[in-house]
Amino acid sequence: MAVFTCVAAFSSCDKYLDIQPVGKVIPTTVDDYRALLNEAYQMPQIDRAVVDFRSDIVVVRDNDTDMNDYHNIQTWNDNNTLAGTREFGWEVYYSPIYTANAIIEAQGKIKGNTTDINQLVGEAYLLRAYNHFTLVNLYGQPYTKSGASETKAIPIKTSTDLETTPERNTVGEVYTQILSDIAEARKLITQSSWEERYKYRYSTVSVDALEARVRLYMGDWQSAYDAAERVLKANDKLEDFNNAASLLPTSFKSVEAITSAEQFYTGTNASATRAPKEFIAEYDTINDLRYKKFYQPVKDKPYFSTLKANTSSEYRCSFHTAEFYLIAAEAAAHLNKDAEARTRLLALLKNRLNSTLYATKQSAINAMSGAALLAEVMQQRKLELAFEGQRWFDLRRTNRPAITKTIKATTYNLLQDDPRYTLAIPVSAVSANPQLKN
């Protein structure tokens, strides 16, 4: 069996997808398959937050349990890890891919309203794309790195066949499949938005949101810009932090919420997550309203806690509008559309800074162009999307800089363009399928 034999252990697959024994159900209706997809949406995928421990904006809390779980991750020690070091996910991505494949394969057999069936299958395509995208950015070379598209990454899985042993596809092949699935989703999804309790489901705006993020990671600036602008045409609302009642943008109740499926912080990774004082110093702690909205000091410690690391189910977030202001601004800057880049960046900052700092920033940004403007966009992206599972991936897709960390008087170094910017496939997955060996 392949690496995907793990899915047989999941109750959803066991209940619905095996040969029907007494007392079990074979899905036939759109509601049956919707129940399957709902379970796939809820898989606990926290790796985007955990991998940020490797970045320059996150440190592990000084606690024995947390250090045992995450210290080797934050110091890029991938060869001699402690016994308790958390393994990065594999099954939690291929399980929803399996479910998506089952729904796609069943499209012509599902009983129900055609529009509802198409919407369901379209969501399955987008879920398959999203999970392949996360996997390739954990375990594949960055798409923008020279020659990376021809390097081996992760297996593409587009069927429910568990008999074949999959091999790793190249980065380029994975991205081609992702874009193909996004295109298929676009043909089928018609729901433009969902009521609050169903915000975890994909909509037409989710299709554009995923395409914008994928194109950004590819360095396809025009397509990234166009997709981000389509997102903002559908929803350009922002939380105004000048209003004391404003919500964290990662709340599914926020006006910014587009899709609220992933919960990055659960259990130990939430309690372990801290922001180092060196990163906090990059905020204007008086006038940048994000400082008090996002962070709290920890007494007698050289780090801060972040309110984004919240284990409440309210804080599920796959896409929210601020990201797409920043994608549009970054892509526009690369396209030498300085006016458009300034417009999108300032629209975001007007809702994040008090009037004093905004006036200063507005004057400075309106005088910027070219490389200086792009640098400002990237800095604001760093400050805005911190602790949302974005930073490590941003470092990978840009210049993969050297990082130095000093922890308990010991210095650790990640070199410029270090091979450790790409994770090794988990030992447990390689043990199940030796063809995955790096």
CSV table of C-alpha atoms in Angstrom, one decimal:
chain,number,residue,atom,x,y,z
A,1,MET,CA,0.0,0.0,0.0
A,2,ALA,CA,1.1,3.6,-0.5
A,3,VAL,CA,1.7,6.4,2.0
A,4,PHE,CA,-2.0,6.9,1.8
A,5,THR,CA,-2.8,3.7,3.7
A,6,CYS,CA,-3.1,5.9,6.7
A,7,VAL,CA,-6.5,7.2,5.5
A,8,ALA,CA,-8.0,3.8,6.0
A,9,ALA,CA,-7.6,4.4,9.7
A,10,PHE,CA,-9.7,7.6,9.7
A,11,SER,CA,-13.3,7.0,10.8
A,12,SER,CA,-14.8,9.1,8.1
A,13,CYS,CA,-13.2,6.9,5.4
A,14,ASP,CA,-13.9,3.7,7.3
A,15,LYS,CA,-17.6,4.7,7.8
A,16,TYR,CA,-18.4,5.8,4.3
A,17,LEU,CA,-15.9,4.4,1.8
A,18,ASP,CA,-15.3,0.8,2.6
A,19,ILE,CA,-17.4,-2.1,1.1
A,20,GLN,CA,-20.7,-1.8,2.9
A,21,PRO,CA,-21.0,-4.1,5.9
A,22,VAL,CA,-24.0,-4.4,8.1
A,23,GLY,CA,-24.6,-1.1,10.0
A,24,LYS,CA,-22.4,1.1,7.8
A,25,VAL,CA,-23.3,3.6,5.1
A,26,ILE,CA,-22.2,4.0,1.5
A,27,PRO,CA,-22.6,7.7,0.5
A,28,THR,CA,-25.1,8.2,-2.3
A,29,THR,CA,-26.6,11.7,-1.8
A,30,VAL,CA,-25.1,15.1,-1.9
A,31,ASP,CA,-25.8,15.4,1.8
A,32,ASP,CA,-23.8,12.2,2.4
A,33,TYR,CA,-20.8,13.5,0.5
A,34,ARG,CA,-21.2,16.9,2.1
A,35,ALA,CA,-20.8,15.2,5.5
A,36,LEU,CA,-17.5,13.6,4.3
A,37,LEU,CA,-16.2,16.9,3.0
A,38,ASN,CA,-17.1,18.7,6.3
A,39,GLU,CA,-14.9,16.2,8.1
A,40,ALA,CA,-12.1,16.8,5.7
A,41,TYR,CA,-12.3,20.6,6.3
A,42,GLN,CA,-11.8,20.0,10.0
A,43,MET,CA,-8.5,18.2,9.9
A,44,PRO,CA,-6.1,19.7,12.5
A,45,GLN,CA,-3.4,21.2,10.2
A,46,ILE,CA,-1.1,23.4,12.4
A,47,ASP,CA,2.1,23.0,10.5
A,48,ARG,CA,2.1,26.4,8.9
A,49,ALA,CA,2.2,27.8,12.5
A,50,VAL,CA,4.7,25.2,13.7
A,51,VAL,CA,7.1,25.8,10.8
A,52,ASP,CA,7.2,29.5,11.7
A,53,PHE,CA,9.3,28.5,14.7
A,54,ARG,CA,12.0,28.2,12.1
A,55,SER,CA,11.5,31.9,11.1
A,56,ASP,CA,12.9,35.1,12.4
A,57,ILE,CA,9.7,36.3,14.2
A,58,VAL,CA,8.8,33.4,16.5
A,59,VAL,CA,10.6,31.8,19.5
A,60,VAL,CA,9.6,28.9,21.8
A,61,ARG,CA,8.5,29.8,25.3
A,62,ASP,CA,11.2,29.0,27.9
A,63,ASN,CA,9.4,26.0,29.3
A,64,ASP,CA,10.8,22.4,29.6
A,65,THR,CA,7.8,20.8,27.8
A,66,ASP,CA,7.7,23.4,25.0
A,67,MET,CA,11.4,23.3,24.5
A,68,ASN,CA,11.3,19.5,24.3
A,69,ASP,CA,8.6,19.7,21.6
A,70,TYR,CA,9.9,22.6,19.5
A,71,HIS,CA,13.4,23.7,20.4
A,72,ASN,CA,15.0,21.6,17.6
A,73,ILE,CA,12.5,23.0,15.1
A,74,GLN,CA,13.3,26.6,16.0
A,75,THR,CA,17.1,25.9,15.7
A,76,TRP,CA,16.8,24.0,12.4
A,77,ASN,CA,18.2,20.8,14.0
A,78,ASP,CA,16.6,18.2,11.8
A,79,ASN,CA,19.2,15.4,12.2
A,80,ASN,CA,19.6,14.9,16.0
A,81,THR,CA,16.2,15.8,17.3
A,82,LEU,CA,15.0,15.2,20.9
A,83,ALA,CA,12.7,12.2,21.4
A,84,GLY,CA,9.7,14.5,22.0
A,85,THR,CA,10.3,16.7,19.0
A,86,ARG,CA,7.1,17.1,17.0
A,87,GLU,CA,7.0,15.5,13.5
A,88,PHE,CA,5.6,17.7,10.8
A,89,GLY,CA,2.3,16.5,9.2
A,90,TRP,CA,1.8,14.2,6.3
A,91,GLU,CA,-1.3,12.1,6.9
A,92,VAL,CA,-3.3,15.2,7.9
A,93,TYR,CA,-2.9,16.5,4.3
A,94,TYR,CA,-3.3,13.3,2.3
A,95,SER,CA,-6.4,12.3,4.2
A,96,PRO,CA,-8.5,15.3,3.0
A,97,ILE,CA,-6.9,14.8,-0.4
A,98,TYR,CA,-8.3,11.2,-0.4
A,99,THR,CA,-11.7,12.5,0.6
A,100,ALA,CA,-11.6,15.1,-2.2
A,101,ASN,CA,-10.6,12.4,-4.7
A,102,ALA,CA,-13.5,10.2,-3.6
A,103,ILE,CA,-16.0,13.0,-4.1
A,104,ILE,CA,-14.5,14.0,-7.5
A,105,GLU,CA,-14.6,10.4,-8.7
A,106,ALA,CA,-18.3,10.1,-7.5
A,107,GLN,CA,-19.5,13.2,-9.3
A,108,GLY,CA,-21.6,11.4,-11.9
A,109,LYS,CA,-23.2,9.1,-9.3
A,110,ILE,CA,-24.1,11.6,-6.5
A,111,LYS,CA,-27.9,12.0,-6.1
A,112,GLY,CA,-29.2,15.5,-5.6
A,113,ASN,CA,-29.5,19.0,-7.1
A,114,THR,CA,-27.0,19.6,-9.9
A,115,THR,CA,-26.0,23.0,-8.6
A,116,ASP,CA,-25.4,21.5,-5.1
A,117,ILE,CA,-23.4,18.7,-6.6
A,118,ASN,CA,-21.2,21.0,-8.7
A,119,GLN,CA,-20.6,23.2,-5.7
A,120,LEU,CA,-19.6,20.2,-3.6
A,121,VAL,CA,-17.2,18.8,-6.3
A,122,GLY,CA,-15.8,22.3,-6.9
A,123,GLU,CA,-14.9,22.6,-3.2
A,124,ALA,CA,-13.3,19.1,-3.4
A,125,TYR,CA,-11.1,20.3,-6.2
A,126,LEU,CA,-10.1,23.4,-4.3
A,127,LEU,CA,-9.4,21.4,-1.1
A,128,ARG,CA,-7.2,19.0,-3.1
A,129,ALA,CA,-5.3,22.0,-4.5
A,130,TYR,CA,-5.0,23.7,-1.1
A,131,ASN,CA,-3.5,20.6,0.6
A,132,HIS,CA,-1.1,19.9,-2.3
A,133,PHE,CA,0.0,23.5,-2.0
A,134,THR,CA,0.7,23.3,1.7
A,135,LEU,CA,2.6,20.1,1.2
A,136,VAL,CA,4.8,21.3,-1.7
A,137,ASN,CA,5.8,24.4,0.4
A,138,LEU,CA,6.7,22.3,3.4
A,139,TYR,CA,8.6,19.5,1.5
A,140,GLY,CA,9.5,20.9,-1.9
A,141,GLN,CA,12.0,23.5,-3.0
A,142,PRO,CA,10.6,27.1,-3.4
A,143,TYR,CA,9.1,27.5,-6.8
A,144,THR,CA,11.0,30.8,-7.4
A,145,LYS,CA,14.4,29.3,-6.7
A,146,SER,CA,16.5,28.7,-9.8
A,147,GLY,CA,16.0,25.2,-11.1
A,148,ALA,CA,13.6,24.2,-8.3
A,149,SER,CA,10.7,23.4,-10.7
A,150,GLU,CA,12.6,20.3,-11.8
A,151,THR,CA,13.4,19.0,-8.3
A,152,LYS,CA,11.5,16.3,-6.5
A,153,ALA,CA,8.9,17.4,-4.0
A,154,ILE,CA,5.8,15.4,-2.9
A,155,PRO,CA,3.5,12.8,-4.6
A,156,ILE,CA,0.5,14.2,-6.5
A,157,LYS,CA,-2.5,12.1,-5.6
A,158,THR,CA,-5.6,12.5,-7.8
A,159,SER,CA,-7.3,9.1,-7.3
A,160,THR,CA,-8.5,6.9,-4.4
A,161,ASP,CA,-6.3,4.0,-5.6
A,162,LEU,CA,-4.4,2.7,-2.6
A,163,GLU,CA,-2.6,-0.2,-4.3
A,164,THR,CA,0.1,1.8,-6.1
A,165,THR,CA,3.1,3.1,-4.3
A,166,PRO,CA,3.4,6.8,-5.3
A,167,GLU,CA,6.7,8.5,-6.2
A,168,ARG,CA,7.6,12.1,-5.6
A,169,ASN,CA,6.6,14.5,-8.4
A,170,THR,CA,8.6,17.6,-9.2
A,171,VAL,CA,7.8,21.1,-7.8
A,172,GLY,CA,6.7,22.2,-11.3
A,173,GLU,CA,4.4,19.2,-11.7
A,174,VAL,CA,2.7,19.8,-8.4
A,175,TYR,CA,2.1,23.5,-9.2
A,176,THR,CA,0.7,22.5,-12.6
A,177,GLN,CA,-1.8,20.2,-10.8
A,178,ILE,CA,-2.7,22.9,-8.3
A,179,LEU,CA,-3.5,25.4,-11.0
A,180,SER,CA,-5.5,22.7,-12.9
A,181,ASP,CA,-7.6,22.0,-9.8
A,182,ILE,CA,-8.2,25.7,-9.2
A,183,ALA,CA,-9.4,26.0,-12.8
A,184,GLU,CA,-11.8,23.1,-12.3
A,185,ALA,CA,-13.0,24.5,-9.0
A,186,ARG,CA,-13.7,27.8,-10.8
A,187,LYS,CA,-16.0,26.1,-13.3
A,188,LEU,CA,-18.1,24.4,-10.5
A,189,ILE,CA,-18.3,26.7,-7.5
A,190,THR,CA,-21.2,29.1,-7.6
A,191,GLN,CA,-21.6,30.1,-3.9
A,192,SER,CA,-20.3,33.6,-3.6
A,193,SER,CA,-20.3,33.6,0.3
A,194,TRP,CA,-21.5,31.5,3.2
A,195,GLU,CA,-23.3,32.5,6.3
A,196,GLU,CA,-21.1,32.6,9.4
A,197,ARG,CA,-21.6,29.0,10.6
A,198,TYR,CA,-20.5,27.7,7.2
A,199,LYS,CA,-17.5,30.1,6.7
A,200,TYR,CA,-15.2,27.1,6.6
A,201,ARG,CA,-16.5,26.1,3.2
A,202,TYR,CA,-15.0,27.4,-0.1
A,203,SER,CA,-16.7,30.1,-2.2
A,204,THR,CA,-16.1,31.8,-5.5
A,205,VAL,CA,-14.0,34.3,-3.6
A,206,SER,CA,-11.9,31.4,-2.1
A,207,VAL,CA,-11.0,30.3,-5.6
A,208,ASP,CA,-9.5,33.7,-6.4
A,209,ALA,CA,-7.9,33.9,-3.0
A,210,LEU,CA,-6.0,30.6,-3.4
A,211,GLU,CA,-5.0,31.5,-7.0
A,212,ALA,CA,-3.7,34.9,-5.7
A,213,ARG,CA,-1.6,33.2,-3.1
A,214,VAL,CA,-0.3,30.4,-5.4
A,215,ARG,CA,0.6,32.9,-8.2
A,216,LEU,CA,2.4,35.1,-5.6
A,217,TYR,CA,4.5,32.1,-4.6
A,218,MET,CA,5.3,31.4,-8.2
A,219,GLY,CA,6.4,35.0,-8.8
A,220,ASP,CA,3.6,35.3,-11.5
A,221,TRP,CA,3.0,39.0,-10.6
A,222,GLN,CA,0.3,39.9,-13.1
A,223,SER,CA,-1.8,36.9,-12.4
A,224,ALA,CA,-1.3,37.3,-8.6
A,225,TYR,CA,-2.4,41.0,-8.9
A,226,ASP,CA,-5.4,40.2,-11.0
A,227,ALA,CA,-6.6,37.5,-8.7
A,228,ALA,CA,-6.1,39.6,-5.6
A,229,GLU,CA,-8.0,42.5,-7.2
A,230,ARG,CA,-10.9,40.1,-7.9
A,231,VAL,CA,-10.9,39.1,-4.2
A,232,LEU,CA,-11.0,42.7,-3.1
A,233,LYS,CA,-13.8,43.5,-5.6
A,234,ALA,CA,-15.9,40.9,-3.8
A,235,ASN,CA,-14.8,41.9,-0.3
A,236,ASP,CA,-12.6,44.9,0.5
A,237,LYS,CA,-13.7,45.2,4.2
A,238,LEU,CA,-11.1,45.7,6.9
A,239,GLU,CA,-11.2,45.8,10.6
A,240,ASP,CA,-10.5,49.4,11.7
A,241,PHE,CA,-8.2,49.1,14.7
A,242,ASN,CA,-9.0,52.7,15.6
A,243,ASN,CA,-12.3,51.3,16.7
A,244,ALA,CA,-11.9,49.6,20.1
A,245,ALA,CA,-14.6,47.1,19.2
A,246,SER,CA,-12.7,45.8,16.2
A,247,LEU,CA,-12.0,42.1,16.0
A,248,LEU,CA,-8.8,40.2,15.3
A,249,PRO,CA,-8.9,39.7,11.5
A,250,THR,CA,-8.4,35.9,12.0
A,251,SER,CA,-11.7,35.6,13.7
A,252,PHE,CA,-14.4,33.9,11.6
A,253,LYS,CA,-16.7,36.7,12.9
A,254,SER,CA,-14.5,39.4,11.4
A,255,VAL,CA,-15.7,41.4,8.4
A,256,GLU,CA,-12.4,40.4,6.8
A,257,ALA,CA,-13.2,36.6,6.9
A,258,ILE,CA,-13.3,35.0,3.5
A,259,THR,CA,-12.7,31.3,4.4
A,260,SER,CA,-12.3,30.1,8.0
A,261,ALA,CA,-11.2,26.5,7.8
A,262,GLU,CA,-7.8,26.2,9.4
A,263,GLN,CA,-7.0,26.6,13.1
A,264,PHE,CA,-3.2,27.0,13.3
A,265,TYR,CA,-3.0,27.0,17.1
A,266,THR,CA,-4.1,24.0,19.2
A,267,GLY,CA,-2.7,22.8,22.5
A,268,THR,CA,1.0,23.0,23.0
A,269,ASN,CA,2.0,25.0,19.9
A,270,ALA,CA,-0.2,27.9,21.1
A,271,SER,CA,1.3,27.9,24.6
A,272,ALA,CA,4.8,27.6,23.2
A,273,THR,CA,4.5,30.5,20.7
A,274,ARG,CA,6.2,33.8,21.6
A,275,ALA,CA,7.3,36.9,19.7
A,276,PRO,CA,10.9,37.9,20.5
A,277,LYS,CA,11.5,41.5,21.7
A,278,GLU,CA,13.7,42.2,18.6
A,279,PHE,CA,10.7,41.6,16.4
A,280,ILE,CA,8.3,43.6,18.6
A,281,ALA,CA,10.8,46.5,18.3
A,282,GLU,CA,9.9,46.7,14.6
A,283,TYR,CA,6.4,48.1,15.5
A,284,ASP,CA,5.8,51.6,16.7
A,285,THR,CA,4.3,50.5,20.0
A,286,ILE,CA,2.5,53.8,20.6
A,287,ASN,CA,1.0,54.6,17.2
A,288,ASP,CA,0.8,51.2,15.4
A,289,LEU,CA,-2.5,49.8,16.7
A,290,ARG,CA,-1.5,46.3,15.7
A,291,TYR,CA,0.9,46.2,18.7
A,292,LYS,CA,-1.8,46.2,21.3
A,293,LYS,CA,-4.2,44.2,19.2
A,294,PHE,CA,-1.8,41.4,18.5
A,295,TYR,CA,0.6,41.2,21.5
A,296,GLN,CA,1.0,41.2,25.3
A,297,PRO,CA,4.2,41.5,27.3
A,298,VAL,CA,5.3,38.6,29.5
A,299,LYS,CA,6.8,39.7,32.8
A,300,ASP,CA,10.5,39.2,33.2
A,301,LYS,CA,10.9,37.5,29.8
A,302,PRO,CA,12.6,38.7,26.6
A,303,TYR,CA,9.5,37.9,24.5
A,304,PHE,CA,5.8,38.7,24.1
A,305,SER,CA,2.7,36.5,23.9
A,306,THR,CA,0.5,36.9,20.8
A,307,LEU,CA,-3.3,37.0,20.9
A,308,LYS,CA,-3.3,35.4,17.5
A,309,ALA,CA,-2.1,32.1,19.1
A,310,ASN,CA,-5.6,31.4,20.3
A,311,THR,CA,-7.0,27.9,20.6
A,312,SER,CA,-10.7,29.0,20.5
A,313,SER,CA,-12.6,27.7,17.4
A,314,GLU,CA,-13.4,31.3,16.7
A,315,TYR,CA,-9.9,31.7,15.3
A,316,ARG,CA,-10.1,29.6,12.2
A,317,CYS,CA,-8.6,31.4,9.2
A,318,SER,CA,-7.6,30.3,5.7
A,319,PHE,CA,-8.0,33.6,4.0
A,320,HIS,CA,-8.9,37.2,5.1
A,321,THR,CA,-8.9,40.4,3.2
A,322,ALA,CA,-5.8,42.1,4.6
A,323,GLU,CA,-3.6,39.4,2.8
A,324,PHE,CA,-5.0,40.4,-0.5
A,325,TYR,CA,-4.3,44.1,-0.1
A,326,LEU,CA,-0.7,43.0,0.5
A,327,ILE,CA,-0.6,40.6,-2.4
A,328,ALA,CA,-2.0,43.3,-4.7
A,329,ALA,CA,0.5,45.8,-3.4
A,330,GLU,CA,3.5,43.4,-3.7
A,331,ALA,CA,2.6,42.3,-7.2
A,332,ALA,CA,1.9,45.8,-8.3
A,333,ALA,CA,5.3,46.9,-7.0
A,334,HIS,CA,7.0,44.1,-9.0
A,335,LEU,CA,5.0,45.2,-12.1
A,336,ASN,CA,6.2,48.9,-11.6
A,337,LYS,CA,2.6,49.9,-10.9
A,338,ASP,CA,3.7,52.1,-8.0
A,339,ALA,CA,0.5,54.1,-7.8
A,340,GLU,CA,-1.6,50.9,-7.4
A,341,ALA,CA,0.9,49.5,-4.9
A,342,ARG,CA,0.7,52.7,-2.8
A,343,THR,CA,-3.1,52.8,-2.9
A,344,ARG,CA,-3.6,49.2,-1.6
A,345,LEU,CA,-0.9,49.5,1.0
A,346,LEU,CA,-2.2,52.8,2.4
A,347,ALA,CA,-5.8,51.5,2.4
A,348,LEU,CA,-4.7,48.8,4.8
A,349,LEU,CA,-2.5,51.0,7.0
A,350,LYS,CA,-5.3,53.6,7.4
A,351,ASN,CA,-7.1,50.8,9.3
A,352,ARG,CA,-4.1,49.7,11.4
A,353,LEU,CA,-2.4,53.0,12.5
A,354,ASN,CA,-3.6,55.9,14.5
A,355,SER,CA,-4.0,59.2,12.6
A,356,THR,CA,-0.6,60.5,13.7
A,357,LEU,CA,1.4,57.6,12.4
A,358,TYR,CA,-0.8,57.2,9.3
A,359,ALA,CA,-0.2,60.8,8.2
A,360,THR,CA,3.6,60.2,8.5
A,361,LYS,CA,3.4,56.9,6.7
A,362,GLN,CA,1.2,58.3,4.0
A,363,SER,CA,3.7,61.1,3.2
A,364,ALA,CA,6.6,58.7,3.2
A,365,ILE,CA,4.9,56.0,1.1
A,366,ASN,CA,3.6,58.5,-1.5
A,367,ALA,CA,7.3,59.5,-2.0
A,368,MET,CA,8.4,55.9,-2.5
A,369,SER,CA,8.8,54.0,-5.7
A,370,GLY,CA,10.6,51.0,-7.0
A,371,ALA,CA,12.8,49.0,-4.6
A,372,ALA,CA,12.0,51.2,-1.6
A,373,LEU,CA,8.3,50.8,-2.1
A,374,LEU,CA,8.6,47.1,-2.5
A,375,ALA,CA,10.7,46.9,0.7
A,376,GLU,CA,8.0,48.8,2.6
A,377,VAL,CA,5.3,46.5,1.3
A,378,MET,CA,7.3,43.5,2.5
A,379,GLN,CA,7.9,45.0,5.9
A,380,GLN,CA,4.2,45.7,6.4
A,381,ARG,CA,3.4,42.2,5.3
A,382,LYS,CA,5.8,40.9,8.0
A,383,LEU,CA,4.1,43.1,10.6
A,384,GLU,CA,0.5,42.4,9.5
A,385,LEU,CA,0.5,38.7,8.8
A,386,ALA,CA,2.8,37.6,11.7
A,387,PHE,CA,1.6,34.5,13.5
A,388,GLU,CA,-0.7,33.5,10.6
A,389,GLY,CA,1.5,30.8,9.2
A,390,GLN,CA,2.9,33.1,6.5
A,391,ARG,CA,6.4,34.1,7.6
A,392,TRP,CA,8.5,31.0,6.9
A,393,PHE,CA,6.9,30.6,3.5
A,394,ASP,CA,7.6,34.2,2.7
A,395,LEU,CA,11.2,33.8,3.6
A,396,ARG,CA,11.4,30.7,1.4
A,397,ARG,CA,9.7,32.3,-1.7
A,398,THR,CA,11.9,35.5,-1.5
A,399,ASN,CA,15.6,35.5,-0.7
A,400,ARG,CA,15.9,32.8,1.9
A,401,PRO,CA,18.1,35.0,4.2
A,402,ALA,CA,20.6,34.0,6.8
A,403,ILE,CA,19.1,33.9,10.3
A,404,THR,CA,20.9,33.9,13.6
A,405,LYS,CA,19.3,33.1,16.9
A,406,THR,CA,20.8,33.2,20.4
A,407,ILE,CA,18.9,31.0,22.9
A,408,LYS,CA,20.2,30.5,26.4
A,409,ALA,CA,23.6,31.9,25.4
A,410,THR,CA,24.0,29.4,22.5
A,411,THR,CA,24.0,30.8,19.0
A,412,TYR,CA,22.4,29.0,16.1
A,413,ASN,CA,22.8,29.9,12.4
A,414,LEU,CA,20.7,29.3,9.3
A,415,LEU,CA,22.8,30.2,6.2
A,416,GLN,CA,21.7,32.2,3.2
A,417,ASP,CA,19.8,29.8,0.9
A,418,ASP,CA,20.3,27.0,3.4
A,419,PRO,CA,19.0,23.6,2.3
A,420,ARG,CA,17.1,23.5,5.6
A,421,TYR,CA,14.7,26.0,4.1
A,422,THR,CA,13.1,22.8,2.8
A,423,LEU,CA,11.9,20.1,5.2
A,424,ALA,CA,12.7,16.5,4.9
A,425,ILE,CA,9.7,14.3,4.4
A,426,PRO,CA,8.7,12.8,7.8
A,427,VAL,CA,10.5,9.6,8.8
A,428,SER,CA,7.2,7.8,9.4
A,429,ALA,CA,6.1,8.5,5.8
A,430,VAL,CA,9.4,7.3,4.4
A,431,SER,CA,9.3,4.2,6.5
A,432,ALA,CA,5.9,3.4,5.0
A,433,ASN,CA,7.1,4.2,1.5
A,434,PRO,CA,10.9,4.1,0.9
A,435,GLN,CA,10.4,5.7,-2.5
A,436,LEU,CA,9.8,9.0,-0.7
A,437,LYS,CA,13.4,9.0,0.7
A,438,ASN,CA,15.1,12.4,0.2
